Amino acid sequence: MNILFLDFDGVINTPVGIDEKGNLIDRYYGTFDKKVNNFVAVKLIERLCRECDLRIVVQSRGWRNYIERNPDGTVRYRPYREYLENSGMDSSLVEGHVPYISNKGKGDEIDEYLRENQVDKFIVIDDNDNGDGNVGDLTLLRFKDALIVCDGDRGFTEKEYKKALEILSRDRTYAVGNKNQEDLEMEI
């Protein structure tokens, strides 16, 4: 199985986005309509999944662990599958999400997912949430050869799409498990 580990905010939910009619929108975290706001990024992700036979695994902490209130007052985890579908994506492409590991980073959670599942190839798509062009969660750097860092204002664009195709065309193996960063860098 080939996996696309997907972050939402800064990748498909961005301060600047294009809606399904092609209109420019400027709305971040505006999920009251139960959609993400960058429909161009959503369609590019979907196209990448179909072209490269990828399944989506959500690694976005805010989108897989966020609790929202239903109209009847009950609470539930934000249904990321529903939000993707409402945004025009085929939700059958979604495999699930990485496990939440308290006091660990996204890289550790992806590592755990890879340990528990048979994965042939994968890419990690995240944004530069620290504002300097580098990924904010340093635990993701263990996957630097599979990591695509989006501009958090623009999200996943044609530029990142082309980079994803290039990454997925390579043969790579990763050491999965509790190794220190130096050992991981030597194996990549």
Coordinates of N, CA, C and O in Angstrom, one line a residue:
M1 N 0.9 -1.2 0.0 CA 0.0 0.0 0.0 C 0.9 1.2 0.0 O 1.9 1.3 0.7
N2 N 0.5 2.2 -0.8 CA 1.2 3.5 -0.8 C 0.4 4.5 -0.1 O -0.8 4.6 -0.2
I3 N 1.1 5.4 0.7 CA 0.4 6.3 1.7 C 0.8 7.7 1.4 O 2.0 8.0 1.2
L4 N -0.1 8.6 1.5 CA 0.1 10.0 1.6 C -0.3 10.5 3.0 O -1.5 10.4 3.3
F5 N 0.7 10.8 3.8 CA 0.4 11.4 5.2 C 0.1 12.9 5.0 O 0.9 13.6 4.6
L6 N -1.1 13.2 5.3 CA -1.7 14.5 5.0 C -1.9 15.4 6.2 O -2.6 15.0 7.2
D7 N -1.3 16.6 6.2 CA -1.7 17.6 7.2 C -2.8 18.5 6.5 O -2.9 18.5 5.3
F8 N -3.6 19.1 7.3 CA -4.7 19.9 6.7 C -4.4 21.4 6.7 O -4.2 22.0 5.6
D9 N -4.2 22.0 7.9 CA -4.0 23.5 7.9 C -2.6 23.8 7.3 O -1.6 23.2 7.7
G10 N -2.6 24.7 6.3 CA -1.4 25.1 5.6 C -1.1 24.2 4.4 O -0.2 24.5 3.7
V11 N -2.0 23.2 4.2 CA -1.8 22.3 3.0 C -3.1 22.4 2.2 O -3.0 22.7 1.0
I12 N -4.3 22.0 2.7 CA -5.5 22.1 2.0 C -6.5 23.1 2.7 O -7.6 23.3 2.1
N13 N -6.2 23.6 3.8 CA -7.0 24.6 4.5 C -6.0 25.8 4.7 O -5.2 25.7 5.6
T14 N -6.1 26.8 3.9 CA -5.0 27.8 3.9 C -5.7 29.2 4.1 O -6.8 29.4 3.8
P15 N -4.8 30.2 4.5 CA -5.4 31.6 4.6 C -5.9 32.1 3.3 O -6.8 32.8 3.2
V16 N -5.2 31.7 2.2 CA -5.6 32.1 0.8 C -6.0 30.8 0.1 O -5.2 29.8 0.1
G17 N -7.2 30.8 -0.4 CA -7.7 29.6 -1.1 C -8.5 29.9 -2.3 O -8.9 31.1 -2.5
I18 N -8.9 28.9 -3.1 CA -9.8 29.1 -4.2 C -10.9 28.1 -4.0 O -10.8 26.9 -3.7
D19 N -12.2 28.7 -4.0 CA -13.3 27.8 -3.8 C -13.7 27.0 -5.0 O -13.0 27.1 -6.1
E20 N -14.7 26.2 -4.9 CA -15.1 25.3 -6.0 C -15.6 26.1 -7.3 O -15.6 25.5 -8.3
K21 N -15.9 27.4 -7.1 CA -16.3 28.2 -8.3 C -15.1 29.0 -8.8 O -15.3 29.8 -9.7
G22 N -13.9 28.9 -8.2 CA -12.8 29.6 -8.7 C -12.6 31.0 -8.0 O -11.7 31.7 -8.4
N23 N -13.4 31.3 -7.0 CA -13.3 32.5 -6.3 C -12.2 32.5 -5.3 O -12.0 31.5 -4.6
L24 N -11.5 33.6 -5.2 CA -10.4 33.7 -4.1 C -11.1 33.9 -2.8 O -12.1 34.7 -2.6
I25 N -10.7 33.1 -1.8 CA -11.2 33.2 -0.5 C -10.1 33.4 0.5 O -9.0 33.0 0.3
D26 N -10.3 34.2 1.5 CA -9.4 34.4 2.6 C -10.0 34.1 3.9 O -10.6 34.9 4.5
R27 N -9.9 32.8 4.3 CA -10.6 32.4 5.5 C -9.8 31.2 6.1 O -9.6 30.2 5.4
Y28 N -9.2 31.4 7.2 CA -8.5 30.3 7.9 C -9.2 29.8 9.0 O -9.8 30.6 9.8
Y29 N -9.3 28.5 9.2 CA -10.1 27.9 10.3 C -11.6 28.2 10.2 O -12.3 28.0 11.1
G30 N -12.0 28.6 9.0 CA -13.4 28.9 8.8 C -14.2 27.6 8.4 O -14.6 27.5 7.3
T31 N -14.3 26.7 9.3 CA -14.9 25.3 9.0 C -16.3 25.2 9.3 O -16.8 24.1 9.4
F32 N -17.0 26.3 9.5 CA -18.4 26.2 9.8 C -19.3 25.6 8.7 O -20.3 25.0 9.0
D33 N -18.8 25.6 7.5 CA -19.5 25.0 6.4 C -19.0 23.5 6.2 O -19.5 22.9 5.2
K34 N -18.2 23.1 7.1 CA -17.7 21.7 7.1 C -17.0 21.3 5.8 O -17.1 20.3 5.3
K35 N -16.1 22.3 5.4 CA -15.2 22.1 4.3 C -13.9 22.7 4.6 O -13.8 23.6 5.5
V36 N -12.9 22.3 3.9 CA -11.6 23.0 3.9 C -11.7 24.0 2.8 O -12.6 24.0 2.0
N37 N -10.8 25.0 2.8 CA -11.1 26.1 1.9 C -10.2 26.2 0.6 O -10.5 27.0 -0.3
N38 N -9.2 25.3 0.5 CA -8.4 25.4 -0.7 C -8.8 24.2 -1.7 O -8.2 23.1 -1.6
F39 N -9.8 24.4 -2.5 CA -10.3 23.4 -3.3 C -9.3 23.0 -4.4 O -9.4 21.8 -4.9
V40 N -8.5 23.9 -4.9 CA -7.4 23.5 -5.9 C -6.5 22.5 -5.2 O -6.1 21.5 -5.9
A41 N -6.1 22.8 -4.0 CA -5.2 21.8 -3.3 C -5.8 20.5 -3.1 O -5.2 19.4 -3.3
V42 N -7.1 20.5 -2.8 CA -7.8 19.2 -2.6 C -7.8 18.4 -3.9 O -7.6 17.2 -3.9
K43 N -8.1 19.1 -5.0 CA -8.2 18.4 -6.3 C -6.8 17.9 -6.7 O -6.7 16.8 -7.3
L44 N -5.7 18.6 -6.4 CA -4.4 18.2 -6.7 C -4.0 17.0 -5.9 O -3.4 16.0 -6.4
I45 N -4.4 17.0 -4.6 CA -4.1 15.8 -3.7 C -4.9 14.6 -4.3 O -4.3 13.5 -4.4
E46 N -6.1 14.8 -4.6 CA -6.9 13.7 -5.2 C -6.3 13.1 -6.5 O -6.2 11.9 -6.7
R47 N -5.9 14.0 -7.3 CA -5.2 13.6 -8.6 C -4.0 12.8 -8.3 O -3.7 11.8 -9.0
L48 N -3.2 13.3 -7.4 CA -1.9 12.6 -7.0 C -2.2 11.2 -6.5 O -1.6 10.2 -6.8
C49 N -3.3 11.1 -5.6 CA -3.6 9.8 -5.1 C -4.0 8.8 -6.2 O -3.6 7.7 -6.2
R50 N -4.8 9.3 -7.2 CA -5.3 8.4 -8.2 C -4.1 8.0 -9.2 O -4.0 6.9 -9.6
E51 N -3.3 9.0 -9.5 CA -2.1 8.8 -10.4 C -1.1 7.8 -9.8 O -0.5 7.0 -10.5
C52 N -0.9 7.9 -8.5 CA 0.2 7.2 -7.9 C -0.3 6.0 -7.0 O 0.4 5.5 -6.2
D53 N -1.6 5.8 -7.0 CA -2.2 4.7 -6.2 C -1.9 4.9 -4.7 O -1.4 4.0 -4.1
L54 N -2.2 6.1 -4.2 CA -2.0 6.5 -2.8 C -3.3 6.5 -2.0 O -4.4 6.8 -2.5
R55 N -3.2 6.1 -0.8 CA -4.2 6.2 0.2 C -3.9 7.3 1.2 O -2.7 7.4 1.6
I56 N -4.8 8.1 1.6 CA -4.6 9.2 2.5 C -4.7 8.7 4.0 O -5.6 8.1 4.4
V57 N -3.6 9.1 4.8 CA -3.6 8.9 6.2 C -3.5 10.3 6.8 O -2.5 10.9 6.6
V58 N -4.5 10.7 7.6 CA -4.4 12.1 8.1 C -3.5 12.1 9.3 O -3.5 11.3 10.2
Q59 N -2.5 13.0 9.2 CA -1.5 13.2 10.3 C -1.7 14.5 11.0 O -0.9 14.9 11.8
S60 N -2.7 15.3 10.6 CA -3.0 16.6 11.1 C -3.6 16.5 12.5 O -4.7 15.9 12.7
R61 N -2.9 16.9 13.5 CA -3.4 16.8 14.9 C -4.7 17.5 15.1 O -5.6 17.0 15.7
G62 N -4.8 18.7 14.6 CA -6.0 19.5 14.8 C -7.2 18.9 14.2 O -8.4 19.1 14.6
W63 N -7.0 18.2 13.1 CA -8.2 17.6 12.3 C -8.6 16.2 12.8 O -9.7 15.8 12.5
R64 N -7.7 15.5 13.4 CA -8.0 14.1 13.8 C -8.3 14.1 15.3 O -8.9 13.1 15.8
N65 N -8.0 15.1 16.0 CA -8.2 15.1 17.5 C -9.1 16.2 17.9 O -9.4 16.3 19.1
Y66 N -9.6 17.0 17.1 CA -10.4 18.2 17.4 C -11.9 17.7 17.7 O -12.5 17.0 17.0
I67 N -12.4 18.2 18.8 CA -13.7 17.8 19.2 C -14.6 19.0 18.8 O -14.4 20.1 19.2
E68 N -15.8 18.7 18.2 CA -16.7 19.7 17.9 C -18.1 19.4 18.4 O -18.4 18.2 18.7
R69 N -18.9 20.4 18.6 CA -20.2 20.2 19.2 C -21.3 20.0 18.1 O -21.3 20.8 17.1
N70 N -22.1 18.9 18.2 CA -23.2 18.7 17.3 C -24.4 19.6 17.6 O -24.4 20.2 18.7
P71 N -25.3 19.8 16.7 CA -26.4 20.7 17.0 C -27.2 20.3 18.2 O -27.8 21.1 18.9
D72 N -27.2 19.0 18.5 CA -28.0 18.5 19.6 C -27.2 18.6 21.0 O -27.7 18.2 22.0
G73 N -26.0 19.2 20.9 CA -25.2 19.5 22.1 C -24.2 18.4 22.4 O -23.3 18.6 23.2
T74 N -24.3 17.2 21.8 CA -23.3 16.2 22.0 C -22.0 16.6 21.3 O -22.0 17.4 20.4
V75 N -21.0 15.9 21.6 CA -19.7 16.2 21.0 C -19.2 15.0 20.3 O -19.5 13.9 20.5
R76 N -18.3 15.3 19.3 CA -17.7 14.2 18.5 C -16.4 14.7 18.0 O -16.1 15.9 17.9
Y77 N -15.5 13.8 17.6 CA -14.3 14.2 16.9 C -14.7 14.8 15.5 O -15.6 14.3 14.9
R78 N -13.9 15.8 15.1 CA -14.2 16.4 13.8 C -14.1 15.3 12.8 O -13.0 14.6 12.6
P79 N -15.1 15.1 12.0 CA -15.1 14.1 11.0 C -14.3 14.5 9.7 O -14.9 14.9 8.7
Y80 N -13.0 14.2 9.7 CA -12.2 14.7 8.6 C -12.6 14.1 7.3 O -12.5 14.7 6.3
R81 N -13.1 12.9 7.3 CA -13.6 12.2 6.1 C -14.7 13.0 5.4 O -14.8 13.3 4.2
E82 N -15.6 13.5 6.3 CA -16.8 14.3 5.9 C -16.3 15.6 5.3 O -16.8 16.1 4.3
Y83 N -15.4 16.2 6.0 CA -14.9 17.5 5.5 C -14.2 17.4 4.1 O -14.4 18.2 3.3
L84 N -13.5 16.3 3.9 CA -12.8 16.1 2.6 C -13.9 15.9 1.6 O -13.8 16.4 0.5
E85 N -14.8 15.1 1.9 CA -15.9 14.8 0.9 C -16.7 16.1 0.6 O -17.0 16.3 -0.6
N86 N -17.0 16.9 1.6 CA -17.7 18.1 1.4 C -16.9 19.1 0.5 O -17.4 20.0 -0.1
S87 N -15.6 18.9 0.5 CA -14.7 19.8 -0.2 C -14.4 19.2 -1.6 O -13.5 19.8 -2.3
G88 N -15.1 18.2 -2.0 CA -15.0 17.7 -3.4 C -14.0 16.5 -3.6 O -13.8 16.0 -4.7
M89 N -13.5 15.9 -2.5 CA -12.6 14.8 -2.6 C -13.4 13.5 -2.4 O -14.4 13.4 -1.6
D90 N -13.0 12.4 -3.1 CA -13.6 11.1 -3.0 C -13.0 10.6 -1.6 O -11.9 10.2 -1.5
S91 N -13.9 10.5 -0.7 CA -13.5 10.0 0.7 C -13.1 8.6 0.7 O -12.5 8.2 1.7
S92 N -13.4 7.8 -0.3 CA -12.9 6.4 -0.3 C -11.4 6.4 -0.4 O -10.8 5.3 -0.2
L93 N -10.7 7.5 -0.8 CA -9.3 7.5 -0.8 C -8.6 7.6 0.6 O -7.4 7.4 0.7
V94 N -9.5 7.9 1.6 CA -9.0 8.1 3.0 C -8.9 6.7 3.7 O -9.9 6.0 3.8
E95 N -7.7 6.3 4.1 CA -7.4 5.1 4.8 C -7.7 5.2 6.3 O -8.2 4.3 6.9
G96 N -7.4 6.4 6.8 CA -7.6 6.6 8.3 C -6.7 7.7 8.8 O -6.4 8.7 8.1
H97 N -6.2 7.5 10.0 CA -5.3 8.5 10.6 C -4.2 7.8 11.4 O -4.3 6.7 11.8
V98 N -3.1 8.6 11.6 CA -2.0 8.0 12.5 C -2.5 8.0 13.9 O -3.4 8.8 14.3
P99 N -1.9 7.2 14.8 CA -2.3 7.1 16.2 C -1.8 8.4 16.9 O -0.8 9.0 16.5
Y100 N -2.6 8.8 17.9 CA -2.1 9.9 18.7 C -1.2 9.4 19.8 O -1.6 8.5 20.5
I101 N 0.0 10.0 19.9 CA 0.9 9.6 21.0 C 1.2 10.8 21.8 O 1.9 11.8 21.3
S102 N 0.8 10.9 23.0 CA 1.0 12.0 23.9 C 2.5 12.3 24.0 O 3.3 11.4 24.2
N103 N 2.8 13.6 24.0 CA 4.2 14.1 24.2 C 5.1 13.6 23.1 O 6.3 13.6 23.4
K104 N 4.6 13.3 22.0 CA 5.5 12.9 20.8 C 5.1 13.8 19.6 O 4.0 14.4 19.6
G105 N 5.9 13.8 18.7 CA 5.7 14.6 17.5 C 5.0 13.8 16.4 O 4.8 12.6 16.5
K106 N 4.7 14.5 15.3 CA 4.0 13.9 14.2 C 4.9 12.8 13.6 O 4.4 11.7 13.1
G107 N 6.2 13.0 13.5 CA 7.1 12.0 13.0 C 7.1 10.7 13.8 O 7.1 9.6 13.2
D108 N 6.9 10.8 15.1 CA 6.8 9.6 15.9 C 5.5 8.9 15.6 O 5.5 7.6 15.6
E109 N 4.4 9.6 15.4 CA 3.2 9.0 15.1 C 3.2 8.3 13.7 O 2.6 7.2 13.6
I110 N 3.8 9.0 12.8 CA 4.0 8.3 11.4 C 4.8 7.1 11.6 O 4.5 6.0 11.0
D111 N 5.9 7.2 12.3 CA 6.7 6.0 12.6 C 5.9 4.8 13.1 O 6.0 3.7 12.7
E112 N 5.1 5.1 14.1 CA 4.2 4.1 14.7 C 3.2 3.5 13.6 O 3.0 2.3 13.6
Y113 N 2.7 4.4 12.8 CA 1.8 3.9 11.8 C 2.5 2.9 10.8 O 2.0 1.9 10.4
L114 N 3.8 3.3 10.4 CA 4.6 2.5 9.5 C 4.9 1.1 10.2 O 5.0 0.1 9.5
R115 N 5.1 1.1 11.5 CA 5.4 -0.1 12.2 C 4.2 -1.1 12.2 O 4.4 -2.3 12.1
E116 N 3.0 -0.5 12.3 CA 1.8 -1.3 12.4 C 1.2 -1.6 11.1 O 0.2 -2.5 11.1
N117 N 1.6 -1.1 10.0 CA 1.0 -1.3 8.7 C 2.0 -1.6 7.6 O 3.1 -1.1 7.7
Q118 N 1.6 -2.4 6.6 CA 2.4 -2.7 5.5 C 2.3 -1.5 4.5 O 1.3 -1.3 3.9
V119 N 3.4 -0.8 4.4 CA 3.5 0.4 3.5 C 4.6 0.2 2.6 O 5.8 -0.1 3.0
D120 N 4.4 0.3 1.3 CA 5.4 0.2 0.3 C 6.1 1.5 0.0 O 7.3 1.6 0.1
K121 N 5.4 2.5 -0.3 CA 5.9 3.9 -0.5 C 5.0 4.9 0.2 O 3.9 4.6 0.4
F122 N 5.6 6.0 0.6 CA 4.9 7.1 1.2 C 5.5 8.4 1.0 O 6.7 8.5 0.7
I123 N 4.6 9.4 1.1 CA 5.1 10.8 1.2 C 4.4 11.5 2.4 O 3.4 11.0 2.8
V124 N 5.0 12.5 2.9 CA 4.5 13.3 4.0 C 4.3 14.7 3.5 O 5.3 15.3 3.0
I125 N 3.1 15.2 3.6 CA 2.9 16.6 3.2 C 2.4 17.4 4.4 O 1.5 17.1 5.1
D126 N 3.2 18.5 4.7 CA 3.0 19.3 5.8 C 3.3 20.7 5.4 O 3.7 21.0 4.3
D127 N 3.1 21.7 6.3 CA 3.4 23.1 6.0 C 4.5 23.6 6.9 O 4.9 22.9 7.8
N128 N 5.0 24.7 6.5 CA 6.1 25.4 7.3 C 5.5 26.2 8.4 O 5.6 27.5 8.3
D129 N 4.9 25.6 9.4 CA 4.2 26.4 10.4 C 5.1 27.2 11.3 O 4.6 27.9 12.2
N130 N 6.4 27.1 11.1 CA 7.3 28.0 11.9 C 7.7 29.3 11.1 O 8.4 30.1 11.6
G131 N 7.2 29.4 9.9 CA 7.3 30.6 9.1 C 8.7 30.9 8.5 O 8.8 31.9 7.8
D132 N 9.6 29.9 8.6 CA 10.9 30.2 7.9 C 11.2 29.3 6.8 O 12.4 29.2 6.3
G133 N 10.2 28.6 6.2 CA 10.4 27.7 5.1 C 10.8 26.3 5.5 O 10.9 25.4 4.6
N134 N 11.0 26.1 6.8 CA 11.3 24.7 7.3 C 10.0 24.2 8.0 O 9.2 25.0 8.5
V135 N 9.9 22.9 8.0 CA 8.8 22.3 8.7 C 8.9 22.6 10.2 O 10.0 22.7 10.8
G136 N 7.7 22.9 10.8 CA 7.7 23.3 12.3 C 8.0 22.1 13.2 O 8.6 22.3 14.2
D137 N 7.5 20.9 12.9 CA 7.7 19.7 13.7 C 8.9 19.0 13.3 O 9.0 18.3 12.3
L138 N 10.0 19.2 14.1 CA 11.3 18.6 13.7 C 11.3 17.1 13.6 O 12.2 16.5 13.0
T139 N 10.3 16.4 14.3 CA 10.3 15.0 14.2 C 10.0 14.5 12.8 O 10.3 13.3 12.5
L140 N 9.5 15.4 12.0 CA 9.2 15.0 10.6 C 10.5 14.9 9.7 O 10.5 14.3 8.7
L141 N 11.6 15.5 10.2 CA 12.8 15.5 9.4 C 13.4 14.1 9.2 O 14.2 13.9 8.3
R142 N 13.0 13.1 10.0 CA 13.5 11.8 9.8 C 13.0 11.2 8.4 O 13.6 10.3 7.9
F143 N 12.0 11.9 7.9 CA 11.5 11.5 6.6 C 11.8 12.5 5.5 O 11.0 12.7 4.6
K144 N 12.9 13.2 5.7 CA 13.2 14.3 4.8 C 13.2 14.0 3.3 O 12.9 14.8 2.5
D145 N 13.5 12.7 2.9 CA 13.5 12.4 1.5 C 12.1 12.1 1.0 O 11.9 11.9 -0.2
A146 N 11.1 12.0 1.9 CA 9.7 11.8 1.6 C 8.8 13.0 2.0 O 7.6 13.0 1.8
L147 N 9.5 14.1 2.5 CA 8.7 15.2 3.0 C 8.6 16.3 2.0 O 9.5 16.8 1.4
I148 N 7.3 16.8 1.9 CA 7.0 18.0 1.0 C 6.5 19.0 2.0 O 5.5 18.8 2.7
V149 N 7.2 20.2 2.0 CA 6.9 21.3 2.9 C 6.2 22.4 2.1 O 6.9 22.9 1.2
C150 N 4.9 22.6 2.3 CA 4.2 23.6 1.6 C 4.3 25.0 2.2 O 4.5 25.1 3.5
D151 N 4.2 26.0 1.5 CA 4.0 27.4 2.0 C 2.7 27.4 2.7 O 1.7 27.1 2.1
G152 N 2.7 27.6 4.0 CA 1.5 27.6 4.8 C 0.4 28.6 4.3 O -0.8 28.4 4.6
D153 N 0.8 29.6 3.6 CA -0.2 30.5 3.1 C -0.9 30.1 1.8 O -2.1 30.4 1.5
R154 N -0.2 29.3 1.0 CA -0.6 28.9 -0.3 C -1.1 27.4 -0.4 O -1.9 27.0 -1.2
G155 N -0.5 26.6 0.5 CA -0.8 25.2 0.5 C -0.2 24.4 -0.6 O 0.8 24.7 -1.2
F156 N -0.8 23.3 -0.9 CA -0.3 22.3 -1.9 C -0.7 22.8 -3.3 O -1.8 23.0 -3.6
T157 N 0.4 23.1 -4.1 CA 0.2 23.7 -5.4 C 0.8 22.7 -6.4 O 1.3 21.7 -6.1
E158 N 0.8 23.2 -7.7 CA 1.4 22.4 -8.8 C 2.8 22.1 -8.5 O 3.4 21.0 -8.9
K159 N 3.5 23.0 -7.9 CA 5.0 22.9 -7.6 C 5.2 21.7 -6.6 O 6.0 20.8 -6.9
E160 N 4.4 21.6 -5.6 CA 4.5 20.5 -4.6 C 4.0 19.2 -5.3 O 4.5 18.1 -5.0
Y161 N 3.0 19.3 -6.2 CA 2.5 18.1 -6.9 C 3.7 17.5 -7.7 O 3.9 16.3 -7.7
K162 N 4.4 18.3 -8.4 CA 5.5 17.8 -9.2 C 6.6 17.2 -8.4 O 7.2 16.1 -8.7
K163 N 6.9 17.8 -7.2 CA 7.9 17.3 -6.3 C 7.4 15.9 -5.8 O 8.2 15.0 -5.6
A164 N 6.1 15.8 -5.5 CA 5.6 14.5 -5.0 C 5.8 13.4 -6.0 O 6.2 12.3 -5.7
L165 N 5.5 13.7 -7.3 CA 5.7 12.7 -8.3 C 7.2 12.3 -8.4 O 7.4 11.1 -8.5
E166 N 8.1 13.2 -8.3 CA 9.5 12.9 -8.3 C 9.9 12.0 -7.1 O 10.6 11.0 -7.3
I167 N 9.4 12.4 -5.9 CA 9.7 11.6 -4.7 C 9.2 10.2 -4.9 O 9.9 9.2 -4.5
L168 N 8.0 10.0 -5.3 CA 7.3 8.7 -5.4 C 8.0 7.8 -6.5 O 7.8 6.6 -6.5
S169 N 8.7 8.5 -7.4 CA 9.3 7.7 -8.5 C 10.6 7.0 -8.0 O 11.2 6.1 -8.7
R170 N 11.2 7.5 -6.9 CA 12.4 6.9 -6.3 C 12.2 5.6 -5.6 O 11.1 5.4 -5.0
D171 N 13.2 4.8 -5.5 CA 13.2 3.7 -4.6 C 13.9 4.1 -3.3 O 15.0 4.6 -3.3
R172 N 13.2 3.9 -2.2 CA 13.7 4.3 -0.9 C 13.3 3.2 0.1 O 12.3 2.6 0.0
T173 N 14.2 3.1 1.1 CA 13.8 2.3 2.3 C 14.1 3.1 3.5 O 15.0 4.0 3.5
Y174 N 13.3 2.9 4.6 CA 13.4 3.7 5.8 C 13.6 2.7 7.0 O 12.9 1.7 7.0
A175 N 14.4 3.1 7.9 CA 14.5 2.3 9.2 C 13.3 2.9 10.0 O 13.2 4.1 10.3
V176 N 12.5 2.0 10.5 CA 11.3 2.4 11.3 C 11.6 1.9 12.7 O 12.0 0.8 12.9
G177 N 11.4 2.8 13.6 CA 11.5 2.4 15.0 C 12.2 3.5 15.9 O 12.4 4.6 15.4
N178 N 12.6 3.1 17.0 CA 13.2 4.1 18.0 C 14.7 4.2 17.8 O 15.4 3.7 18.6
K179 N 15.1 4.9 16.7 CA 16.5 5.1 16.5 C 16.7 6.6 16.7 O 15.8 7.4 16.5
N180 N 18.0 6.9 17.1 CA 18.2 8.4 17.2 C 18.3 9.0 15.9 O 18.5 8.4 14.9
Q181 N 18.2 10.4 15.8 CA 18.2 11.1 14.6 C 19.5 10.9 13.8 O 19.4 10.7 12.6
E182 N 20.6 10.8 14.4 CA 21.9 10.6 13.7 C 21.8 9.2 12.9 O 22.2 9.2 11.7
D183 N 21.4 8.2 13.5 CA 21.3 6.9 12.9 C 20.3 6.9 11.7 O 20.6 6.4 10.6
L184 N 19.2 7.6 11.9 CA 18.2 7.7 10.8 C 18.8 8.5 9.6 O 18.6 8.1 8.5
E185 N 19.5 9.6 9.8 CA 20.1 10.3 8.8 C 21.1 9.5 8.0 O 21.2 9.6 6.8
M186 N 21.8 8.7 8.7 CA 22.8 7.8 8.0 C 22.2 6.8 7.1 O 22.7 6.4 6.1
E187 N 21.0 6.3 7.4 CA 20.3 5.3 6.7 C 19.6 5.8 5.5 O 19.2 5.1 4.6
I188 N 19.2 7.1 5.5 CA 18.4 7.7 4.4 C 19.2 7.9 3.2 O 20.3 8.2 3.2

